[in-house]
Amino acid sequence: RRNMTLRRIGLKPAFFALVENGSKRSTIRAGTKSNMVGPATLVGGDFAVAVEITSVEIKRFGDLTDVDAERD
């Protein structure tokens, strides 16, 4: 039986408008989270929005680029 509990991912409330209008489509997170593909809920303050995580790219902190930072 599959666990259908959605992952909850914290996000600053100021970013929810960007998520909802589609201009924020990625985030940088510390740690290894290779099993994060699939449905999730972004939560922060009084906000919550359902999202679908389509891919995860694992990088060392020192390998992050300016493009990665701009996407975040």
PDB file of C-alpha atoms in Angstrom:
ATOM      1  CA  ARG A   1       0.000   0.000   0.000  1.00  0.00           C
ATOM      2  CA  ARG A   2       1.420   3.355  -1.045  1.00  0.00           C
ATOM      3  CA  ASN A   3       1.685   6.204   1.466  1.00  0.00           C
ATOM      4  CA  MET A   4      -0.406   9.020  -0.036  1.00  0.00           C
ATOM      5  CA  THR A   5       0.701  11.675   2.455  1.00  0.00           C
ATOM      6  CA  LEU A   6       1.958  14.705   0.568  1.00  0.00           C
ATOM      7  CA  ARG A   7       5.371  16.044   1.425  1.00  0.00           C
ATOM      8  CA  ARG A   8       5.237  19.460   3.066  1.00  0.00           C
ATOM      9  CA  ILE A   9       7.958  21.866   2.002  1.00  0.00           C
ATOM     10  CA  GLY A  10       8.433  25.164   3.805  1.00  0.00           C
ATOM     11  CA  LEU A  11       8.533  28.330   1.703  1.00  0.00           C
ATOM     12  CA  LYS A  12       8.609  31.995   2.690  1.00  0.00           C
ATOM     13  CA  PRO A  13       5.129  33.540   2.252  1.00  0.00           C
ATOM     14  CA  ALA A  14       6.578  36.264   0.002  1.00  0.00           C
ATOM     15  CA  PHE A  15       7.313  33.625  -2.677  1.00  0.00           C
ATOM     16  CA  PHE A  16       3.779  32.222  -3.050  1.00  0.00           C
ATOM     17  CA  ALA A  17       2.644  34.804  -5.615  1.00  0.00           C
ATOM     18  CA  LEU A  18       5.686  33.907  -7.741  1.00  0.00           C
ATOM     19  CA  VAL A  19       4.892  30.189  -7.490  1.00  0.00           C
ATOM     20  CA  GLU A  20       1.255  30.763  -8.423  1.00  0.00           C
ATOM     21  CA  ASN A  21       2.061  32.959 -11.456  1.00  0.00           C
ATOM     22  CA  GLY A  22       4.672  30.451 -12.649  1.00  0.00           C
ATOM     23  CA  SER A  23       7.738  32.665 -12.386  1.00  0.00           C
ATOM     24  CA  LYS A  24       9.226  30.629  -9.483  1.00  0.00           C
ATOM     25  CA  ARG A  25       9.673  27.051 -10.627  1.00  0.00           C
ATOM     26  CA  SER A  26      12.720  25.903  -8.673  1.00  0.00           C
ATOM     27  CA  THR A  27      14.312  26.090  -5.249  1.00  0.00           C
ATOM     28  CA  ILE A  28      17.658  25.291  -3.699  1.00  0.00           C
ATOM     29  CA  ARG A  29      17.546  23.063  -0.611  1.00  0.00           C
ATOM     30  CA  ALA A  30      20.330  21.855   1.641  1.00  0.00           C
ATOM     31  CA  GLY A  31      20.880  18.120   1.985  1.00  0.00           C
ATOM     32  CA  THR A  32      20.244  15.155  -0.274  1.00  0.00           C
ATOM     33  CA  LYS A  33      16.616  14.797  -1.239  1.00  0.00           C
ATOM     34  CA  SER A  34      16.680  12.538  -4.276  1.00  0.00           C
ATOM     35  CA  ASN A  35      13.304  10.964  -3.450  1.00  0.00           C
ATOM     36  CA  MET A  36      11.353  14.226  -3.718  1.00  0.00           C
ATOM     37  CA  VAL A  37       9.798  13.713  -7.182  1.00  0.00           C
ATOM     38  CA  GLY A  38       5.998  13.679  -7.076  1.00  0.00           C
ATOM     39  CA  PRO A  39       3.206  15.630  -5.427  1.00  0.00           C
ATOM     40  CA  ALA A  40       3.965  17.979  -2.537  1.00  0.00           C
ATOM     41  CA  THR A  41       2.488  20.932  -0.689  1.00  0.00           C
ATOM     42  CA  LEU A  42       4.392  24.180  -0.281  1.00  0.00           C
ATOM     43  CA  VAL A  43       3.521  25.729   3.078  1.00  0.00           C
ATOM     44  CA  GLY A  44       4.384  29.021   4.739  1.00  0.00           C
ATOM     45  CA  GLY A  45       2.497  31.424   6.961  1.00  0.00           C
ATOM     46  CA  ASP A  46      -1.190  31.182   6.028  1.00  0.00           C
ATOM     47  CA  PHE A  47      -0.361  29.879   2.547  1.00  0.00           C
ATOM     48  CA  ALA A  48      -0.400  26.380   1.106  1.00  0.00           C
ATOM     49  CA  VAL A  49      -0.302  25.324  -2.529  1.00  0.00           C
ATOM     50  CA  ALA A  50      -0.181  21.886  -4.128  1.00  0.00           C
ATOM     51  CA  VAL A  51       2.685  21.344  -6.571  1.00  0.00           C
ATOM     52  CA  GLU A  52       4.164  18.534  -8.630  1.00  0.00           C
ATOM     53  CA  ILE A  53       7.932  18.102  -8.313  1.00  0.00           C
ATOM     54  CA  THR A  54       9.064  16.852 -11.710  1.00  0.00           C
ATOM     55  CA  SER A  55      12.815  16.550 -11.145  1.00  0.00           C
ATOM     56  CA  VAL A  56      15.540  16.924  -8.550  1.00  0.00           C
ATOM     57  CA  GLU A  57      19.136  17.821  -9.377  1.00  0.00           C
ATOM     58  CA  ILE A  58      21.680  17.171  -6.643  1.00  0.00           C
ATOM     59  CA  LYS A  59      24.723  19.467  -6.583  1.00  0.00           C
ATOM     60  CA  ARG A  60      27.432  20.284  -4.100  1.00  0.00           C
ATOM     61  CA  PHE A  61      27.170  23.827  -2.752  1.00  0.00           C
ATOM     62  CA  GLY A  62      30.386  24.825  -4.528  1.00  0.00           C
ATOM     63  CA  ASP A  63      28.989  23.611  -7.857  1.00  0.00           C
ATOM     64  CA  LEU A  64      25.960  25.936  -7.809  1.00  0.00           C
ATOM     65  CA  THR A  65      26.068  28.509 -10.607  1.00  0.00           C
ATOM     66  CA  ASP A  66      24.733  32.032 -11.074  1.00  0.00           C
ATOM     67  CA  VAL A  67      21.966  30.483 -13.208  1.00  0.00           C
ATOM     68  CA  ASP A  68      20.977  28.239 -10.285  1.00  0.00           C
ATOM     69  CA  ALA A  69      20.803  31.281  -8.011  1.00  0.00           C
ATOM     70  CA  GLU A  70      18.677  33.228 -10.499  1.00  0.00           C
ATOM     71  CA  ARG A  71      16.203  30.332 -10.765  1.00  0.00           C
ATOM     72  CA  ASP A  72      15.911  30.164  -6.978  1.00  0.00           C
TER      73      ASP A  72
END
